[in-house]
Short mmCIF file of C-alpha atoms in Angstrom, two decimals:
data_model
loop_
_atom_site.label_atom_id
_atom_site.label_comp_id
_atom_site.label_asym_id
_atom_site.label_seq_id
_atom_site.Cartn_x
_atom_site.Cartn_y
_atom_site.Cartn_z
CA MET H 1 0.57 31.67 78.02
CA ALA H 2 -2.21 30.61 75.63
CA LYS H 3 -4.36 33.48 76.86
CA HIS H 4 -1.52 35.91 76.24
CA ASN H 5 -1.06 34.58 72.69
CA ASN H 6 -4.78 34.83 72.04
CA HIS H 7 -4.78 38.41 73.26
CA SER H 8 -1.80 39.26 71.05
CA ASN H 9 -3.44 37.62 68.04
CA ALA H 10 -6.66 39.49 68.70
CA SER H 11 -4.81 42.80 68.96
CA ALA H 12 -2.94 42.12 65.75
CA TRP H 13 -6.19 41.18 64.01
CA MET H 14 -7.85 44.40 65.20
CA GLY H 15 -4.90 46.40 63.91
CA ILE H 16 -5.20 44.76 60.49
CA GLN H 17 -8.94 45.39 60.41
CA LYS H 18 -8.45 49.09 61.25
CA LYS H 19 -5.98 49.44 58.40
CA ARG H 20 -8.40 47.68 56.07
CA TRP H 21 -11.18 50.05 57.07
CA ALA H 22 -8.94 53.02 56.33
CA LEU H 23 -8.01 51.64 52.92
CA MET H 24 -11.62 50.82 52.13
CA ALA H 25 -12.71 54.31 53.09
CA LEU H 26 -10.03 55.88 50.94
CA ALA H 27 -10.98 53.61 48.04
CA LEU H 28 -14.51 54.99 48.10
CA PHE H 29 -13.44 58.45 47.03
CA SER H 30 -14.44 59.59 43.58
CA LEU H 31 -12.71 62.29 41.58
CA SER H 32 -15.46 64.70 42.50
CA THR H 33 -14.79 64.41 46.20
CA ALA H 34 -11.16 63.44 46.48
CA ILE H 35 -9.71 66.34 44.54
CA VAL H 36 -11.75 69.05 46.15
CA PHE H 37 -9.22 71.71 46.83
CA PHE H 38 -6.40 70.69 44.48
CA MET H 39 -6.08 73.72 42.20
CA ARG H 40 -9.69 74.65 42.79
CA THR H 41 -9.23 77.93 40.96
CA ALA H 42 -12.37 77.45 38.97
CA PHE H 43 -14.36 78.15 42.12
CA ASP H 44 -12.17 80.83 43.62
CA SER H 45 -14.65 83.57 43.26
CA CYS H 46 -17.70 83.73 41.13
CA SER H 47 -18.46 86.82 39.29
CA ALA H 48 -21.53 86.49 37.26
CA GLY H 49 -23.80 88.56 35.23
CA TYR H 50 -26.63 87.20 33.27
CA GLY H 51 -28.25 89.79 31.17
CA GLY H 52 -31.02 89.11 28.74
CA GLY H 53 -32.88 86.29 30.39
CA GLU H 54 -34.57 85.72 33.68
CA GLU H 55 -32.69 83.94 36.42
CA ARG H 56 -34.24 80.62 37.31
CA GLU H 57 -33.63 77.99 39.92
CA ALA H 58 -35.34 74.66 39.79
CA GLU H 59 -37.06 73.32 42.86
CA VAL H 60 -36.08 69.77 43.58
CA GLY H 61 -38.45 66.84 43.55
CA LEU H 62 -36.19 63.79 43.53
CA GLU H 63 -36.83 60.99 41.08
CA PRO H 64 -34.91 57.81 40.22
CA ASN H 65 -33.25 58.96 36.99
CA PRO H 66 -34.00 62.61 36.28
CA LEU H 67 -31.63 62.52 33.29
CA GLU H 68 -33.27 59.49 31.68
CA PHE H 69 -34.57 61.64 28.82
CA MET H 70 -30.95 62.14 27.71
CA LYS H 71 -30.71 58.50 26.59
CA SER H 72 -29.23 58.22 23.07
CA ARG H 73 -28.65 62.00 22.90
CA LEU H 74 -25.30 63.16 21.56
CA VAL H 75 -23.60 65.62 23.90
CA LEU H 76 -20.34 67.43 23.19
CA MET H 77 -18.47 68.72 26.23
CA VAL H 78 -15.84 71.41 25.72
CA SER H 79 -13.43 72.05 28.58
CA HIS H 80 -10.83 74.81 28.43
CA GLU H 81 -8.36 72.47 30.18
CA LEU H 82 -8.14 69.02 31.74
CA SER H 83 -6.72 69.24 35.23
CA LEU H 84 -7.45 68.55 38.87
CA SER H 85 -9.40 71.79 39.19
CA GLY H 86 -13.04 72.26 39.99
CA GLY H 87 -14.39 73.09 36.54
CA PRO H 88 -13.07 70.08 34.58
CA LEU H 89 -13.91 67.67 37.41
CA LEU H 90 -17.48 68.94 37.56
CA LEU H 91 -17.87 68.54 33.82
CA MET H 92 -16.53 64.99 34.11
CA GLU H 93 -19.14 64.26 36.77
CA LEU H 94 -21.87 65.42 34.41
CA ALA H 95 -20.37 63.30 31.63
CA PHE H 96 -20.56 60.21 33.82
CA LEU H 97 -24.13 61.00 34.90
CA LEU H 98 -25.15 61.25 31.26
CA ARG H 99 -23.33 58.07 30.31
CA LYS H 100 -25.15 56.30 33.11
CA VAL H 101 -28.49 56.93 31.39
CA GLY H 102 -27.20 55.98 27.94
CA ALA H 103 -26.24 59.32 26.41
CA GLU H 104 -23.42 59.44 23.87
CA VAL H 105 -20.82 61.80 25.31
CA VAL H 106 -17.81 63.29 23.52
CA TRP H 107 -15.13 65.28 25.36
CA ILE H 108 -12.64 67.76 23.96
CA THR H 109 -10.02 69.80 25.80
CA ASN H 110 -9.22 73.11 24.15
CA GLN H 111 -5.91 73.81 25.90
CA LYS H 112 -3.49 70.90 26.28
CA PRO H 113 0.28 71.09 26.81
CA ALA H 114 2.48 69.94 23.97
CA GLU H 115 4.39 67.56 26.24
CA SER H 116 2.85 64.49 27.84
CA ASP H 117 1.07 65.05 31.14
CA ASP H 118 0.37 62.28 33.65
CA VAL H 119 -2.74 63.97 35.06
CA ILE H 120 -4.30 64.48 31.63
CA TYR H 121 -3.47 60.90 30.64
CA SER H 122 -5.03 59.54 33.83
CA LEU H 123 -8.21 61.59 33.52
CA GLU H 124 -8.65 60.74 29.85
CA ARG H 125 -8.23 57.04 30.64
CA LYS H 126 -10.86 57.37 33.34
CA MET H 127 -13.28 58.90 30.85
CA LEU H 128 -12.55 56.33 28.16
CA ASN H 129 -13.12 53.53 30.66
CA ARG H 130 -16.54 55.04 31.45
CA GLY H 131 -17.51 55.23 27.79
CA VAL H 132 -16.79 58.92 27.19
CA GLN H 133 -15.16 59.50 23.79
CA VAL H 134 -12.17 61.86 23.77
CA PHE H 135 -11.38 63.81 20.60
CA SER H 136 -8.73 66.35 19.74
CA ALA H 137 -10.14 69.88 20.09
CA LYS H 138 -9.12 70.94 16.57
CA SER H 139 -9.89 67.69 14.77
CA GLN H 140 -12.49 67.26 12.05
CA LYS H 141 -14.19 64.77 14.36
CA ALA H 142 -14.70 67.56 16.90
CA ILE H 143 -16.21 69.85 14.25
CA ASP H 144 -18.49 67.12 12.88
CA THR H 145 -19.63 66.23 16.40
CA ALA H 146 -20.43 69.86 17.19
CA LEU H 147 -22.58 70.17 14.07
CA LYS H 148 -24.65 67.05 14.72
CA ALA H 149 -24.73 67.12 18.55
CA ASP H 150 -28.04 67.57 20.35
CA LEU H 151 -26.30 69.64 23.03
CA ILE H 152 -22.95 71.36 23.49
CA VAL H 153 -21.74 72.20 26.99
CA LEU H 154 -19.07 74.89 27.16
CA ASN H 155 -17.39 74.62 30.55
CA THR H 156 -16.01 77.88 32.04
CA ALA H 157 -15.79 81.28 30.37
CA VAL H 158 -12.39 80.53 28.81
CA ALA H 159 -13.85 77.64 26.79
CA GLY H 160 -15.52 80.24 24.58
CA LYS H 161 -12.22 80.69 22.76
CA TRP H 162 -12.77 77.30 21.12
CA LEU H 163 -15.78 78.47 19.13
CA ASP H 164 -14.02 80.92 16.82
CA SER H 165 -10.66 79.14 16.71
CA VAL H 166 -12.13 75.80 15.62
CA LEU H 167 -15.70 76.14 14.37
CA LYS H 168 -15.10 79.48 12.63
CA GLU H 169 -17.91 80.05 10.06
CA ASN H 170 -19.97 77.28 11.70
CA VAL H 171 -20.32 79.15 15.01
CA PRO H 172 -23.82 80.55 14.28
CA ARG H 173 -25.10 77.03 13.55
CA VAL H 174 -24.15 75.67 16.97
CA LEU H 175 -24.93 78.60 19.30
CA PRO H 176 -28.66 77.73 19.64
CA LYS H 177 -27.74 74.40 21.24
CA VAL H 178 -24.96 75.63 23.53
CA LEU H 179 -25.31 75.54 27.31
CA TRP H 180 -22.53 77.63 28.88
CA TRP H 181 -21.56 76.43 32.35
CA ILE H 182 -19.75 79.26 34.13
CA HIS H 183 -17.81 78.92 37.39
CA GLU H 184 -15.53 81.95 37.36
CA MET H 185 -15.92 85.07 39.48
CA ARG H 186 -12.68 86.92 38.86
CA GLY H 187 -12.52 90.08 36.80
CA HIS H 188 -9.88 88.91 34.33
CA TYR H 189 -12.35 86.45 32.79
CA PHE H 190 -14.49 89.31 31.51
CA LYS H 191 -12.90 89.63 28.10
CA VAL H 192 -14.78 90.05 24.86
CA GLU H 193 -12.73 87.36 23.12
CA TYR H 194 -13.94 84.84 25.73
CA VAL H 195 -17.63 85.65 26.04
CA LYS H 196 -18.75 87.62 23.00
CA HIS H 197 -21.08 84.79 21.97
CA LEU H 198 -22.78 84.58 25.36
CA PRO H 199 -25.92 86.55 24.39
CA PHE H 200 -26.68 84.09 21.59
CA VAL H 201 -26.40 80.70 23.31
CA ALA H 202 -29.40 78.73 24.56
CA GLY H 203 -28.57 79.38 28.19
CA ALA H 204 -25.97 79.90 30.90
CA MET H 205 -25.71 77.69 33.98
CA ILE H 206 -24.05 79.18 37.07
CA ASP H 207 -23.36 77.64 40.50
CA SER H 208 -24.77 80.36 42.77
CA HIS H 209 -27.09 83.36 42.73
CA ALA H 210 -24.24 85.58 43.87
CA THR H 211 -22.19 84.61 40.83
CA ALA H 212 -25.12 84.97 38.48
CA GLU H 213 -25.79 88.48 39.71
CA TYR H 214 -22.13 89.38 39.36
CA TRP H 215 -22.01 88.18 35.75
CA LYS H 216 -25.23 90.02 34.94
CA ASN H 217 -23.89 93.33 36.18
CA ARG H 218 -20.32 92.91 35.01
CA THR H 219 -21.09 91.90 31.44
CA ARG H 220 -23.52 94.76 31.05
CA GLU H 221 -21.28 97.41 32.63
CA ARG H 222 -17.88 96.27 31.35
CA LEU H 223 -18.66 94.63 28.02
CA GLY H 224 -22.02 96.08 27.03
CA ILE H 225 -23.51 92.65 26.35
CA ALA H 226 -26.48 90.83 27.81
CA MET H 227 -26.47 87.38 29.35
CA PRO H 228 -28.77 84.69 27.91
CA GLU H 229 -31.39 83.03 30.06
CA THR H 230 -29.46 82.02 33.16
CA TYR H 231 -30.05 79.04 35.43
CA VAL H 232 -28.66 78.76 38.94
CA VAL H 233 -27.73 75.20 39.85
CA HIS H 234 -26.31 74.51 43.28
CA LEU H 235 -23.86 71.62 43.43
CA GLY H 236 -24.24 68.37 45.35
CA ASN H 237 -22.10 65.86 47.22
CA SER H 238 -21.25 62.63 45.46
CA LYS H 239 -22.60 59.31 46.63
CA GLU H 240 -19.05 58.18 47.39
CA LEU H 241 -18.32 61.03 49.77
CA MET H 242 -21.66 60.59 51.55
CA GLU H 243 -20.93 56.89 52.07
CA VAL H 244 -17.71 57.76 53.89
CA ALA H 245 -19.32 60.61 55.82
CA GLU H 246 -22.14 58.38 57.04
CA ASP H 247 -19.95 55.40 57.96
CA SER H 248 -19.06 55.91 61.62
CA VAL H 249 -16.38 53.20 61.57
CA SER H 250 -14.62 54.70 58.54
CA ARG H 251 -14.80 58.17 60.04
CA ARG H 252 -13.35 57.00 63.34
CA VAL H 253 -10.47 55.14 61.69
CA LEU H 254 -9.65 58.08 59.43
CA ARG H 255 -9.87 60.49 62.35
CA GLU H 256 -7.44 58.45 64.42
CA HIS H 257 -5.04 58.01 61.53
CA VAL H 258 -4.88 61.69 60.55
CA ARG H 259 -4.64 62.93 64.12
CA GLU H 260 -1.81 60.52 64.79
CA SER H 261 0.01 61.77 61.68
CA LEU H 262 -0.43 65.38 62.86
CA GLY H 263 0.70 64.57 66.38
CA VAL H 264 -2.49 65.76 68.06
CA ARG H 265 -4.56 64.02 70.70
CA SER H 266 -8.01 62.57 70.23
CA ASP H 267 -9.67 65.22 72.41
CA ASP H 268 -7.82 68.23 70.92
CA LEU H 269 -9.91 70.71 68.97
CA LEU H 270 -9.01 71.17 65.28
CA PHE H 271 -10.03 74.13 63.11
CA ALA H 272 -9.06 73.62 59.47
CA ILE H 273 -9.03 75.52 56.22
CA ILE H 274 -8.98 73.21 53.19
CA ASN H 275 -8.08 75.01 49.98
CA SER H 276 -5.06 75.56 47.79
CA VAL H 277 -2.88 78.09 49.61
CA SER H 278 -3.36 81.53 48.08
CA ARG H 279 -4.17 85.02 49.31
CA GLY H 280 -7.66 84.80 47.86
CA LYS H 281 -8.45 81.83 50.10
CA GLY H 282 -7.56 83.82 53.23
CA GLN H 283 -5.20 81.47 55.06
CA ASP H 284 -3.28 84.49 56.39
CA LEU H 285 -6.37 86.06 57.96
CA PHE H 286 -7.45 82.70 59.35
CA LEU H 287 -4.12 82.26 61.15
CA ARG H 288 -4.36 85.79 62.55
CA ALA H 289 -7.86 85.04 63.82
CA PHE H 290 -6.69 81.75 65.31
CA TYR H 291 -3.84 83.50 67.14
CA GLU H 292 -6.27 86.14 68.39
CA SER H 293 -8.62 83.41 69.65
CA LEU H 294 -5.76 81.85 71.65
CA GLN H 295 -5.10 85.23 73.24
CA LEU H 296 -8.77 85.69 74.11
CA ILE H 297 -8.91 82.27 75.75
CA GLN H 298 -5.80 83.04 77.77
CA GLU H 299 -7.01 86.51 78.83
CA LYS H 300 -10.43 85.25 79.91
CA LYS H 301 -8.96 82.09 81.49
CA LEU H 302 -11.44 79.93 79.58
CA GLN H 303 -11.37 76.18 79.98
CA VAL H 304 -11.18 74.65 76.49
CA PRO H 305 -9.41 71.68 74.91
CA THR H 306 -6.04 72.29 73.31
CA MET H 307 -6.74 74.02 70.00
CA HIS H 308 -4.97 73.54 66.68
CA ALA H 309 -5.16 75.17 63.25
CA VAL H 310 -4.72 72.95 60.19
CA VAL H 311 -3.91 74.40 56.78
CA VAL H 312 -4.59 71.76 54.12
CA GLY H 313 -3.40 72.70 50.64
CA SER H 314 0.17 73.78 51.30
CA ASP H 315 2.87 73.58 48.65
CA MET H 316 6.35 74.58 49.78
CA ASN H 317 7.79 73.21 46.55
CA ALA H 318 6.30 76.23 44.84
CA GLN H 319 8.09 78.49 47.35
CA THR H 320 5.52 81.23 47.00
CA LYS H 321 5.93 84.48 48.87
CA PHE H 322 2.50 84.00 50.43
CA GLU H 323 3.29 80.57 51.85
CA THR H 324 6.52 81.90 53.28
CA GLU H 325 4.56 84.71 54.94
CA LEU H 326 2.24 82.19 56.58
CA ARG H 327 5.06 80.14 58.03
CA THR H 328 6.95 83.22 59.17
CA PHE H 329 3.86 84.46 61.01
CA VAL H 330 3.54 81.13 62.81
CA LEU H 331 7.15 81.26 63.93
CA GLU H 332 6.97 84.91 65.00
CA LYS H 333 3.92 84.20 67.16
CA ASN H 334 5.51 81.04 68.54
CA ILE H 335 2.49 78.88 67.71
CA GLN H 336 4.27 76.27 65.59
CA ASP H 337 3.08 73.56 67.99
CA ARG H 338 -0.52 74.64 67.30
CA VAL H 339 -0.44 75.12 63.50
CA HIS H 340 -0.06 72.27 61.04
CA PHE H 341 0.59 72.63 57.31
CA VAL H 342 -0.53 69.73 55.13
CA ASN H 343 0.59 69.44 51.52
CA LYS H 344 -1.82 69.35 48.62
CA THR H 345 -3.44 65.97 48.52
CA LEU H 346 -5.92 64.06 46.40
CA THR H 347 -7.89 62.96 49.46
CA VAL H 348 -9.63 65.53 51.64
CA ALA H 349 -12.21 63.28 53.30
CA PRO H 350 -9.71 61.97 55.89
CA TYR H 351 -9.16 65.55 57.05
CA LEU H 352 -12.90 66.22 57.18
CA ALA H 353 -13.17 63.14 59.38
CA ALA H 354 -10.30 64.32 61.59
CA ILE H 355 -11.22 67.98 62.25
CA ASP H 356 -13.93 69.61 64.34
CA VAL H 357 -14.67 72.83 62.46
CA LEU H 358 -14.17 73.93 58.84
CA VAL H 359 -13.13 77.52 58.14
CA GLN H 360 -14.15 78.77 54.68
CA ASN H 361 -12.29 82.07 54.54
CA SER H 362 -12.31 83.00 50.86
CA GLN H 363 -11.87 86.71 50.35
CA ALA H 364 -13.18 89.50 48.08
CA ARG H 365 -16.38 88.15 46.47
CA GLY H 366 -15.97 84.81 48.20
CA GLU H 367 -16.49 81.43 46.60
CA CYS H 368 -18.60 80.89 43.53
CA PHE H 369 -20.08 77.99 45.47
CA GLY H 370 -17.39 76.28 47.53
CA ARG H 371 -18.03 72.57 47.41
CA ILE H 372 -15.75 71.88 50.36
CA THR H 373 -18.40 73.64 52.45
CA ILE H 374 -21.15 71.12 51.73
CA GLU H 375 -18.66 68.27 52.04
CA ALA H 376 -17.73 69.45 55.52
CA MET H 377 -21.40 69.73 56.45
CA ALA H 378 -21.86 66.12 55.33
CA PHE H 379 -19.31 65.21 58.01
CA GLN H 380 -21.42 67.13 60.55
CA LEU H 381 -18.89 69.93 60.87
CA PRO H 382 -19.85 73.52 61.72
CA VAL H 383 -18.64 76.01 59.11
CA LEU H 384 -17.13 79.41 59.85
CA GLY H 385 -17.38 81.21 56.53
CA THR H 386 -17.03 84.63 55.00
CA ALA H 387 -20.30 86.43 54.33
CA ALA H 388 -19.63 86.55 50.59
CA GLY H 389 -20.47 84.69 47.41
CA GLY H 390 -22.00 81.24 47.34
CA THR H 391 -21.12 80.52 50.97
CA MET H 392 -24.07 82.69 51.99
CA GLU H 393 -26.36 80.37 50.01
CA ILE H 394 -25.03 77.31 51.84
CA VAL H 395 -24.37 78.31 55.45
CA VAL H 396 -27.33 79.41 57.56
CA ASN H 397 -25.79 81.91 59.98
CA GLY H 398 -26.26 80.76 63.55
CA THR H 399 -27.76 77.42 62.49
CA THR H 400 -25.22 75.49 60.40
CA GLY H 401 -22.30 77.78 61.16
CA PHE H 402 -21.33 81.43 61.60
CA LEU H 403 -20.51 84.04 58.98
CA HIS H 404 -17.95 86.82 59.32
CA PRO H 405 -16.96 89.69 57.00
CA ALA H 406 -14.29 89.24 54.36
CA GLY H 407 -11.10 91.25 54.71
CA LYS H 408 -9.17 92.39 57.77
CA GLU H 409 -12.36 93.49 59.50
CA GLY H 410 -13.38 89.83 59.61
CA VAL H 411 -10.39 88.70 61.70
CA THR H 412 -11.80 89.58 65.13
CA PRO H 413 -15.33 88.29 64.39
CA LEU H 414 -13.79 85.04 63.17
CA ALA H 415 -11.67 84.84 66.33
CA ASN H 416 -14.79 85.35 68.45
CA ASN H 417 -16.61 82.61 66.51
CA ILE H 418 -13.68 80.25 67.03
CA VAL H 419 -13.87 80.88 70.78
CA LYS H 420 -17.64 80.50 70.71
CA LEU H 421 -17.44 77.03 69.19
CA ALA H 422 -14.48 76.04 71.36
CA THR H 423 -16.33 76.85 74.59
CA HIS H 424 -19.75 75.41 73.72
CA VAL H 425 -19.40 71.73 72.89
CA GLU H 426 -23.11 70.95 72.64
CA ARG H 427 -23.75 73.92 70.40
CA ARG H 428 -20.89 72.87 68.15
CA LEU H 429 -22.31 69.38 67.82
CA THR H 430 -25.84 70.66 67.26
CA ILE H 431 -24.69 73.02 64.52
CA GLY H 432 -22.84 70.16 62.84
CA LYS H 433 -25.94 67.97 62.88
CA GLN H 434 -28.05 70.77 61.44
CA GLY H 435 -25.53 71.20 58.64
CA TYR H 436 -25.80 67.51 57.82
CA VAL H 437 -29.60 67.78 57.68
CA ARG H 438 -29.30 70.74 55.29
CA VAL H 439 -27.01 68.73 53.02
CA LYS H 440 -29.46 65.83 52.96
CA GLU H 441 -32.26 68.21 52.06
CA ARG H 442 -30.50 70.27 49.38
CA PHE H 443 -26.95 69.34 48.45
CA LEU H 444 -26.75 65.75 47.25
CA GLU H 445 -25.82 64.50 43.80
CA PRO H 446 -29.48 63.58 43.04
CA HIS H 447 -30.49 67.15 43.85
CA MET H 448 -27.86 68.48 41.47
CA ALA H 449 -28.82 65.96 38.78
CA HIS H 450 -32.47 66.94 39.03
CA ARG H 451 -31.68 70.64 38.78
CA ILE H 452 -29.41 70.05 35.78
CA ALA H 453 -32.08 67.86 34.16
CA LEU H 454 -34.58 70.73 34.22
CA VAL H 455 -31.99 72.98 32.59
CA LEU H 456 -31.14 70.47 29.88
CA LYS H 457 -34.81 69.91 29.04
CA ASP H 458 -35.32 73.63 28.60
CA VAL H 459 -32.18 74.06 26.50
CA LEU H 460 -33.04 71.09 24.27
CA ARG H 461 -36.57 72.43 23.77
CA LYS H 462 -35.23 75.82 22.70
CA ALA H 463 -32.62 74.22 20.43
CA LYS H 464 -35.30 72.13 18.74
CA SER H 465 -37.62 75.08 18.21
CA THR H 466 -34.76 77.12 16.73
CA THR H 467 -33.87 74.30 14.33
CA ASN H 468 -37.48 73.88 13.20
CA SER H 469 -38.08 77.58 12.66
#
């Protein structure tokens, strides 16, 4: 009887420990990693065109604190909005990196709703707790800070509206010290009222070469203006996400928990797309490819584990026509036991731990960069991505994943790639490991910090020379 009690106590203790591990893993998430796909419209597609300057990308030689030279510098950060989207969260990351080395950082949000907003309140409290000052966009404090700041970072193309609406006659005084960080790739951002001052700022920073080239061509052809000197800075995974990705115990606990919640077995094969549900992200074409892959497996009588498709980023509360189309397709094809819709969530790492392959199926020009791609690679996941945009600068075709065309013509190639990874376990694992190696070599937060440091040094040098002349 004593042995039985000991066994029961041990089992209960193990259960408690597993839950603790899960909670600890979830607690490690930072804003930069946990809110990856939630309204990630800032990275939907990158259309970039730098015009007057030469495009430059810094080679990385890691050092302890590459931003140390920013100590005591005054930096004003202008965000067009404060939300759980890619652009504002990236700017917040930079704010925290600069605060870490002793820079004085001031944040303003140009567009804020009149009514109170829980998300904005929470994010502002987070910044204040980290020593970032938050001013009203139209306050005299904001104007005074802009005039005396060493550096002004305009985040996204839309943030350009703040210059004329607030600074007015002071705009020419601040342009020489403005670094414009652009993430957008959609055509509707190419409006003169947004970017008319672009040719006169110290520099533009863009997340991928594909986006930079798009902005260069588009601004010249559509607006007749030239881009300033443009720097390409690839993004990097946060330390917090890497800690979870490299902790085998945390990954295992999260994997078991998520799979249990989805009702799938431990040896089932999960292909997932992790993005807010929208036509531009290609969930519809992914599901068509998944269905086609099931047919191929059945026709060829291939022996593979039970396969599932996971769509993370759903929002039935919005009742969009597109989401309804997705669910109708699943029902019509009778694959509802194989397809799982997961609502928008603040934590994507558990799903990266639970799945076997990430599908990055963004359409048209693709992703500006697509941070979820490098996060998946950190979890040693192969990536099946569209051959468009920044994804082509991350995924090495045939080595860290497979690329397929955007649009309807990409459905069958994607289906074939799904089957290819489903039927070759060792290759799938090898590709995942190679993706992890590529992340460690190129896509970590220190890499990003070093690349940004080189940009900031150049911009500060130019701003100083302009002031002295």
